[in-house]
Amino acid sequence: MKEIILIKLGEIVLKGLNRRNFEDTLVRSLKRRLAKIGNFQVKISQSTISVTPMDEDIDMDEVSDCVSKVFGIAAFARACVTEKDLDKIKEAAGEYLAETFEDEKTFKVEAKRSDKKFPYKSPEICEEVGGYLLEKFPNISVDVHNPDVTVTVEIRDFGAYIRAGLIRGAGGIPVGTGGKACVLISGGIDSPVASYMMAKRGLELTAVHFASPPYTSERAEEKVVELLRRVAKYSGRIKMFTVPFTEIQEQIREKCKEDYFTIIMRRFMMDIAEKVALKNDCHALITGESLGQVASQTLMAIGCTDSACNMPVFRPLIGMDKEEIISISRKIDTFDISIQPYEDCCTVFTPKHPKTKPVLEEVIKEQNKLDCESLAERAAEGVKLTIIE
Ligand code: ATP
Ligand code: MG
């Protein structure tokens, strides 16, 4: 029996004249993501996208999982396709729904007839298909108000579709329609969640990771790659740049007052990330900061960090509690990787008493003990590129 996926568009239907652009981007990302599984025809007609497998041995659970992570989709359904012939429709419904009806007790049938040439009207289709199912499955009964299963029969241009219920989509808007931004990604819990949240608002992601070998290991960097792979299931392809950060950290440790160490390091991160972002057509930075979480994320500290770059900085977690952040990280399947104990450059040289109320002028005075420009230039030029798909 031929099974396909029918997709209902999300917020993008609200986008007026831009709608075409949004739809095209969504279809393109679907095609790209699905290509990893096999060959599919992806078509949009009458505000519904249909995904039809073109190979024999496609695992539809895998397809469903893939579609559930594409932004711009409000809901989708798995459906079986048959000819537009009432007897064929009944038979197909009986076969396709057999497993569903093993567990459920009540149902109703709804019909949608976008092909008005079909000889039966919607109420007749419901009656005929409903009657057939009642006869075939004696354990179920009709409940039109609160059914366990709603069976929908859609008569469309190219055939009849039968489906049972809708699956919730990832929501948001299609990745790429909002432009590109550069996320500062660590191996922690927060920055992968921040990445996911901004991709959901339509941003394509580029990532920057600061590594300080030999203080941080190759394994710590692989952990970040693994995290981004999980994020990429939602955001699509990510270009990741690893920035060599050792020289900068050693210089700060050598020349600056210890209690300014973290804040100066974070200012370097923003400055270098902005340089990488500009070279890669990104128009904002993203971080996983949350107000008050640690000393470098107090109001005053964030002010000092922010002034190190000119681009807008998106901090989608700023008002969230750790518990809320963790629940998203579990949902997107990054939590288990994030809690693996590998060192991050931020944790390698942590001052005993970091300033929680740094004053910008003093920070800059301290930072100017270093040759900031050439240090940042050198780091930005030493980046290594990894493509995450
Ligand atoms: P996370 O869980 O994302 O590591 P955190 O709570 O540990 O965040 P910090 O270590 O203060 O917080 O980092 C704040 C933000 O700075 C991170 O969310 C991330 O955006 C960025 N950041 C921290 N370390 C790195 C790094 N090594 N490379 C790139 N960005 C980093
Ligand atoms: Mg961290």
Coordinates of C-alpha atoms and ligand atoms in Angstrom, one line a residue:
M1 CA 0.0 0.0 0.0
K2 CA 1.4 3.4 -1.0
E3 CA 1.9 5.7 1.9
I4 CA 2.7 9.4 1.6
I5 CA 3.0 12.4 3.9
L6 CA 0.7 15.4 3.7
I7 CA 2.0 18.7 5.2
K8 CA -0.1 21.6 6.4
L9 CA 1.8 24.9 6.4
G10 CA 2.4 26.8 9.6
E11 CA 2.8 30.6 10.2
I12 CA 3.9 31.0 6.6
V13 CA 0.4 31.1 5.3
L14 CA 0.2 34.5 7.0
K15 CA 3.0 36.0 5.1
G16 CA 1.1 37.7 2.2
L17 CA 3.2 38.6 -0.8
N18 CA 6.2 36.8 0.7
R19 CA 4.3 33.6 0.8
R20 CA 5.8 32.2 -2.4
N21 CA 9.3 32.7 -1.1
F22 CA 8.5 31.0 2.2
E23 CA 6.9 28.0 0.4
D24 CA 9.8 27.6 -2.0
T25 CA 12.3 27.7 0.9
L26 CA 10.3 25.1 2.8
V27 CA 10.0 22.8 -0.2
R28 CA 13.8 23.2 -0.8
S29 CA 14.7 22.3 2.8
L30 CA 12.4 19.3 2.8
K31 CA 14.0 18.0 -0.4
R32 CA 17.5 18.5 1.0
R33 CA 16.7 16.8 4.3
L34 CA 14.8 13.9 2.7
A35 CA 17.6 13.2 0.1
K36 CA 19.5 11.6 3.0
I37 CA 16.8 8.9 3.2
G38 CA 16.0 8.2 -0.4
N39 CA 14.2 9.6 -3.5
F40 CA 11.0 11.6 -3.0
Q41 CA 8.7 13.7 -5.0
V42 CA 7.9 16.9 -3.0
K43 CA 5.0 18.9 -4.5
I44 CA 2.9 21.8 -3.3
S45 CA -0.7 22.2 -4.4
Q46 CA -3.8 23.7 -2.8
S47 CA -1.7 24.8 0.3
T48 CA -0.7 21.3 1.1
I49 CA 2.7 19.8 0.5
S50 CA 2.8 16.1 -0.4
V51 CA 5.9 14.0 0.1
T52 CA 5.7 10.8 -2.1
P53 CA 8.5 8.2 -1.8
M54 CA 9.8 7.1 -5.2
D55 CA 11.8 4.1 -3.9
E56 CA 10.4 0.8 -2.8
D57 CA 12.0 0.3 0.6
I58 CA 11.6 3.6 2.3
D59 CA 11.2 3.6 6.1
M60 CA 8.2 5.9 6.6
D61 CA 8.9 6.2 10.4
E62 CA 12.2 7.7 9.5
V63 CA 10.5 10.1 7.0
S64 CA 8.0 11.1 9.6
D65 CA 10.8 11.8 12.1
C66 CA 12.6 13.9 9.5
V67 CA 9.5 15.9 8.6
S68 CA 8.7 16.6 12.2
K69 CA 11.9 18.6 12.6
V70 CA 11.5 20.9 9.6
F71 CA 10.5 24.4 10.7
G72 CA 7.5 26.1 8.9
I73 CA 5.2 23.0 9.3
A74 CA 2.2 23.3 11.7
A75 CA 1.0 19.7 11.3
F76 CA 1.4 16.8 9.0
A77 CA -0.1 13.4 8.5
R78 CA 0.8 10.0 7.1
A79 CA -1.8 9.0 4.6
C80 CA -2.4 6.2 2.1
V81 CA -3.1 6.9 -1.5
T82 CA -5.7 5.2 -3.7
E83 CA -7.7 5.7 -6.8
K84 CA -10.7 8.1 -6.7
D85 CA -13.1 5.2 -6.7
L86 CA -15.5 4.7 -3.7
D87 CA -15.0 0.9 -3.4
K88 CA -11.2 1.2 -3.7
I89 CA -11.3 3.9 -1.0
K90 CA -13.3 1.8 1.4
E91 CA -11.0 -1.2 0.9
A92 CA -7.9 0.9 1.3
A93 CA -9.3 2.5 4.5
G94 CA -10.0 -1.0 5.9
E95 CA -6.5 -2.2 5.2
Y96 CA -4.7 1.0 6.2
L97 CA -6.5 1.5 9.5
A98 CA -6.5 -2.1 10.7
E99 CA -3.6 -1.5 13.1
T100 CA -5.0 1.8 14.4
F101 CA -8.3 0.2 15.2
E102 CA -6.7 -2.5 17.3
D103 CA -6.1 0.1 20.1
E104 CA -8.9 2.6 19.7
K105 CA -12.6 2.4 20.5
T106 CA -14.4 5.2 18.7
F107 CA -14.1 7.0 15.4
K108 CA -15.7 9.4 13.0
V109 CA -15.1 10.0 9.3
E110 CA -14.6 13.4 7.7
A111 CA -14.4 14.0 4.0
K112 CA -12.9 16.8 2.0
R113 CA -13.7 17.0 -1.6
S114 CA -11.4 19.5 -3.4
D115 CA -12.1 17.7 -6.7
K116 CA -15.7 18.7 -7.2
K117 CA -16.1 16.3 -10.1
F118 CA -16.0 13.3 -7.8
P119 CA -19.5 11.8 -8.0
Y120 CA -20.2 11.5 -4.3
K121 CA -20.7 14.5 -1.9
S122 CA -18.8 14.7 1.4
P123 CA -21.7 13.4 3.6
E124 CA -22.1 10.4 1.3
I125 CA -18.4 9.6 1.4
C126 CA -18.5 9.7 5.2
E127 CA -21.5 7.5 5.4
E128 CA -20.2 4.9 3.0
V129 CA -16.7 4.7 4.4
G130 CA -18.0 4.8 8.0
G131 CA -20.5 2.0 7.4
Y132 CA -17.8 -0.1 5.8
L133 CA -15.4 0.3 8.7
L134 CA -18.1 -0.4 11.3
E135 CA -18.8 -3.7 9.5
K136 CA -15.2 -4.6 9.2
F137 CA -14.2 -3.8 12.7
P138 CA -16.9 -4.9 15.1
N139 CA -15.0 -3.7 18.2
I140 CA -15.3 0.0 17.3
S141 CA -18.2 2.5 17.3
V142 CA -19.0 5.9 16.0
D143 CA -18.6 9.0 18.2
V144 CA -19.0 12.2 16.2
H145 CA -18.3 14.5 19.2
N146 CA -15.3 13.1 20.9
P147 CA -13.8 10.3 18.8
D148 CA -10.5 8.5 19.6
V149 CA -9.7 8.6 15.9
T150 CA -10.8 11.0 13.2
V151 CA -10.4 9.3 9.8
T152 CA -10.1 11.9 7.0
V153 CA -10.8 11.1 3.3
E154 CA -9.5 13.8 1.0
I155 CA -10.5 13.7 -2.7
R156 CA -7.8 15.7 -4.4
D157 CA -6.5 16.3 -8.0
F158 CA -4.3 13.2 -8.3
G159 CA -6.1 10.7 -6.0
A160 CA -7.8 9.9 -2.8
Y161 CA -5.9 10.2 0.5
I162 CA -6.9 8.5 3.7
R163 CA -5.4 9.5 7.0
A164 CA -6.0 9.0 10.7
G165 CA -5.2 12.1 12.8
L166 CA -2.6 14.9 12.5
I167 CA 0.9 14.9 13.9
R168 CA 2.1 18.2 15.4
G169 CA 4.9 19.8 13.3
A170 CA 8.0 21.7 14.5
G171 CA 6.2 25.1 14.0
G172 CA 8.3 28.2 13.4
I173 CA 9.2 29.6 10.0
P174 CA 11.4 28.0 7.3
V175 CA 15.1 28.2 7.9
G176 CA 16.8 30.7 5.5
T177 CA 13.8 33.0 5.1
G178 CA 15.2 35.3 7.9
G179 CA 18.8 35.5 6.7
K180 CA 21.9 34.1 8.4
A181 CA 23.3 34.4 11.9
C182 CA 26.4 33.2 13.7
V183 CA 26.0 31.3 16.9
L184 CA 28.8 31.1 19.6
I185 CA 28.6 27.4 20.4
S186 CA 30.2 25.8 23.4
G187 CA 29.9 22.2 24.6
G188 CA 27.4 23.2 27.2
I189 CA 23.6 22.9 27.6
D190 CA 22.6 26.4 26.6
S191 CA 24.1 27.4 23.3
P192 CA 22.7 24.4 21.3
V193 CA 19.2 25.3 22.7
A194 CA 19.8 29.0 21.7
S195 CA 20.8 27.7 18.2
Y196 CA 17.6 25.7 17.8
M197 CA 15.4 28.6 19.0
M198 CA 16.8 31.1 16.4
A199 CA 16.7 28.5 13.6
K200 CA 13.1 28.1 14.5
R201 CA 12.6 31.8 13.7
G202 CA 13.9 31.3 10.2
L203 CA 17.6 32.0 10.6
E204 CA 20.2 29.9 8.8
L205 CA 23.1 29.1 11.2
T206 CA 26.8 29.5 11.0
A207 CA 28.7 28.5 14.2
V208 CA 31.9 29.6 15.9
H209 CA 33.6 27.5 18.5
F210 CA 36.6 28.7 20.5
A211 CA 39.1 25.9 21.3
S212 CA 42.3 26.2 23.4
P213 CA 44.5 23.2 22.8
P214 CA 46.3 21.7 24.6
Y215 CA 44.1 22.9 27.5
T216 CA 41.0 21.7 25.6
S217 CA 41.1 18.3 23.9
E218 CA 40.2 17.1 20.4
R219 CA 37.4 15.1 22.1
A220 CA 35.9 18.3 23.5
E221 CA 35.7 19.7 19.9
E222 CA 34.2 16.5 18.6
K223 CA 31.5 16.9 21.3
V224 CA 30.6 20.3 19.8
V225 CA 30.4 18.7 16.3
E226 CA 28.1 16.1 17.7
L227 CA 25.9 18.7 19.3
L228 CA 25.7 20.7 16.1
R229 CA 24.7 17.5 14.2
R230 CA 21.7 17.2 16.5
V231 CA 20.8 20.9 16.0
A232 CA 21.2 20.4 12.2
K233 CA 18.4 18.0 12.2
Y234 CA 16.2 21.1 12.7
S235 CA 18.3 23.9 11.2
G236 CA 19.8 22.1 8.2
R237 CA 23.4 22.4 7.2
I238 CA 25.7 24.4 9.5
K239 CA 29.2 25.8 8.7
M240 CA 31.2 25.5 11.9
F241 CA 34.4 27.5 12.4
T242 CA 36.8 26.5 15.1
V243 CA 38.9 29.4 16.3
P244 CA 42.3 28.9 18.0
F245 CA 42.0 30.7 21.3
T246 CA 45.0 29.5 23.3
E247 CA 47.3 32.5 22.6
I248 CA 44.6 35.0 23.6
Q249 CA 43.8 33.1 26.9
E250 CA 47.5 32.8 27.8
Q251 CA 48.1 36.5 27.1
I252 CA 45.2 37.5 29.2
R253 CA 46.4 35.3 32.0
E254 CA 49.8 36.7 31.8
K255 CA 49.0 40.4 31.5
C256 CA 45.5 41.2 32.9
K257 CA 44.1 41.3 36.5
E258 CA 42.7 37.9 37.3
D259 CA 39.2 39.1 38.3
Y260 CA 38.7 40.6 34.8
F261 CA 39.8 37.5 33.0
T262 CA 36.4 36.1 32.0
I263 CA 34.9 39.3 30.9
I264 CA 37.9 40.2 28.7
M265 CA 37.9 36.7 27.2
R266 CA 34.2 37.1 26.4
R267 CA 34.8 40.4 24.7
F268 CA 37.4 38.7 22.5
M269 CA 34.9 36.0 21.7
M270 CA 32.3 38.5 20.5
D271 CA 34.8 40.5 18.5
I272 CA 36.2 37.5 16.7
A273 CA 32.8 36.0 16.2
E274 CA 31.7 39.2 14.6
K275 CA 34.7 39.1 12.2
V276 CA 33.9 35.6 11.2
A277 CA 30.2 36.5 10.9
L278 CA 30.9 39.4 8.5
K279 CA 33.0 37.2 6.2
N280 CA 30.2 34.8 6.0
D281 CA 27.2 37.0 5.3
C282 CA 25.8 36.8 8.8
H283 CA 23.9 39.7 10.2
A284 CA 23.6 38.8 13.9
L285 CA 25.3 36.8 16.6
I286 CA 23.6 34.3 18.9
T287 CA 24.6 33.2 22.4
G288 CA 23.2 30.9 25.0
E289 CA 23.4 33.5 27.8
S290 CA 20.7 33.7 30.5
L291 CA 20.5 36.6 32.9
G292 CA 22.2 36.0 36.2
Q293 CA 23.2 32.4 35.5
V294 CA 26.9 32.9 36.1
A295 CA 29.1 35.9 37.0
S296 CA 29.7 36.7 33.3
Q297 CA 26.0 36.9 32.7
T298 CA 25.0 39.6 35.1
L299 CA 23.4 42.8 33.7
M300 CA 26.7 44.7 34.0
A301 CA 28.8 41.9 32.6
I302 CA 26.5 41.4 29.6
G303 CA 26.7 45.2 29.0
C304 CA 30.5 44.9 28.8
T305 CA 30.3 41.9 26.5
D306 CA 27.8 43.5 24.3
S307 CA 29.9 46.6 23.6
A308 CA 32.7 44.5 22.1
C309 CA 30.7 44.1 18.8
N310 CA 28.4 46.1 16.6
M311 CA 26.1 43.5 15.3
P312 CA 22.8 42.7 17.0
V313 CA 23.3 39.9 19.5
F314 CA 20.4 37.5 20.0
R315 CA 20.1 35.8 23.4
P316 CA 16.9 33.8 23.2
L317 CA 17.5 32.2 26.7
I318 CA 18.0 35.5 28.5
G319 CA 14.7 35.2 30.5
M320 CA 14.6 31.5 31.0
D321 CA 15.4 29.3 34.0
K322 CA 17.8 26.4 33.7
E323 CA 15.0 23.9 34.1
E324 CA 13.2 25.4 31.1
I325 CA 16.4 25.3 29.0
I326 CA 17.0 21.7 30.0
S327 CA 13.6 20.6 29.0
I328 CA 14.1 22.0 25.5
S329 CA 17.6 20.4 25.3
R330 CA 16.0 17.1 26.2
K331 CA 13.3 17.6 23.5
I332 CA 15.9 18.3 20.8
D333 CA 18.1 15.5 22.1
T334 CA 21.2 17.5 22.9
F335 CA 21.1 17.1 26.7
D336 CA 22.9 13.8 26.9
I337 CA 25.8 15.0 24.9
S338 CA 26.0 18.4 26.7
I339 CA 26.4 16.8 30.1
Q340 CA 29.4 14.7 29.0
P341 CA 32.3 16.0 31.1
Y342 CA 34.7 17.6 28.6
E343 CA 36.6 20.8 29.3
D344 CA 35.6 24.1 27.6
C345 CA 38.0 27.0 27.2
C346 CA 35.7 29.0 29.5
T347 CA 36.3 26.6 32.3
V348 CA 40.1 26.2 31.8
F349 CA 41.1 29.5 33.3
T350 CA 38.4 30.6 35.7
P351 CA 39.2 33.3 38.1
K352 CA 38.5 32.7 41.8
H353 CA 36.5 35.9 42.2
P354 CA 35.2 37.1 38.8
K355 CA 33.8 40.7 38.8
T356 CA 30.0 40.5 38.9
K357 CA 29.7 44.3 38.4
P358 CA 32.4 45.2 35.9
V359 CA 32.7 48.8 34.8
L360 CA 33.3 49.1 31.0
E361 CA 36.0 51.8 31.2
E362 CA 38.0 49.6 33.7
V363 CA 37.6 46.5 31.6
I364 CA 38.8 48.3 28.4
K365 CA 41.8 49.8 30.3
E366 CA 42.7 46.3 31.5
Q367 CA 42.1 44.8 28.0
N368 CA 44.3 47.4 26.4
K369 CA 47.3 46.0 28.1
L370 CA 47.2 43.5 25.2
D371 CA 47.7 44.0 21.5
C372 CA 44.0 43.3 21.0
E373 CA 43.7 43.9 17.3
S374 CA 46.5 41.7 16.1
L375 CA 45.5 38.9 18.6
A376 CA 41.9 38.9 17.3
E377 CA 43.0 39.2 13.6
R378 CA 45.3 36.2 14.0
A379 CA 42.7 34.1 15.7
A380 CA 40.1 35.0 13.1
E381 CA 42.5 34.0 10.3
G382 CA 43.4 30.7 11.9
V383 CA 39.9 29.3 11.8
K384 CA 39.2 25.7 10.7
L385 CA 36.0 24.9 8.8
T386 CA 33.8 21.9 9.4
I387 CA 30.6 21.3 7.5
I388 CA 27.8 19.8 9.6
E389 CA 24.9 18.2 7.8
Ligands
ATP1 P1 26.7 26.9 27.6 O1 25.8 25.9 28.3 O2 26.1 27.3 26.2 O3 28.1 26.5 27.5 P2 27.1 28.5 29.9 O4 26.0 28.6 30.8 O5 28.2 27.5 30.2 O6 26.6 28.3 28.4 P3 29.2 30.5 29.5 O7 30.2 29.4 29.6 O8 29.3 31.7 30.3 O9 27.7 29.9 29.8 O10 29.0 30.9 28.0 C1 28.0 31.8 27.7 C2 27.8 31.7 26.2 O11 29.1 32.1 25.5 C3 27.5 30.4 25.6 O12 26.1 30.1 25.7 C4 28.0 30.4 24.2 O13 27.1 31.1 23.4 C5 29.3 31.3 24.4 N1 30.5 30.4 24.6 C6 31.0 29.9 25.8 N2 32.1 29.2 25.5 C7 32.3 29.1 24.2 C8 33.2 28.5 23.3 N3 34.2 27.7 23.8 N4 33.1 28.7 22.0 C9 32.1 29.5 21.5 N5 31.2 30.1 22.3 C10 31.2 29.9 23.6
MG2 MG 29.8 26.9 28.7

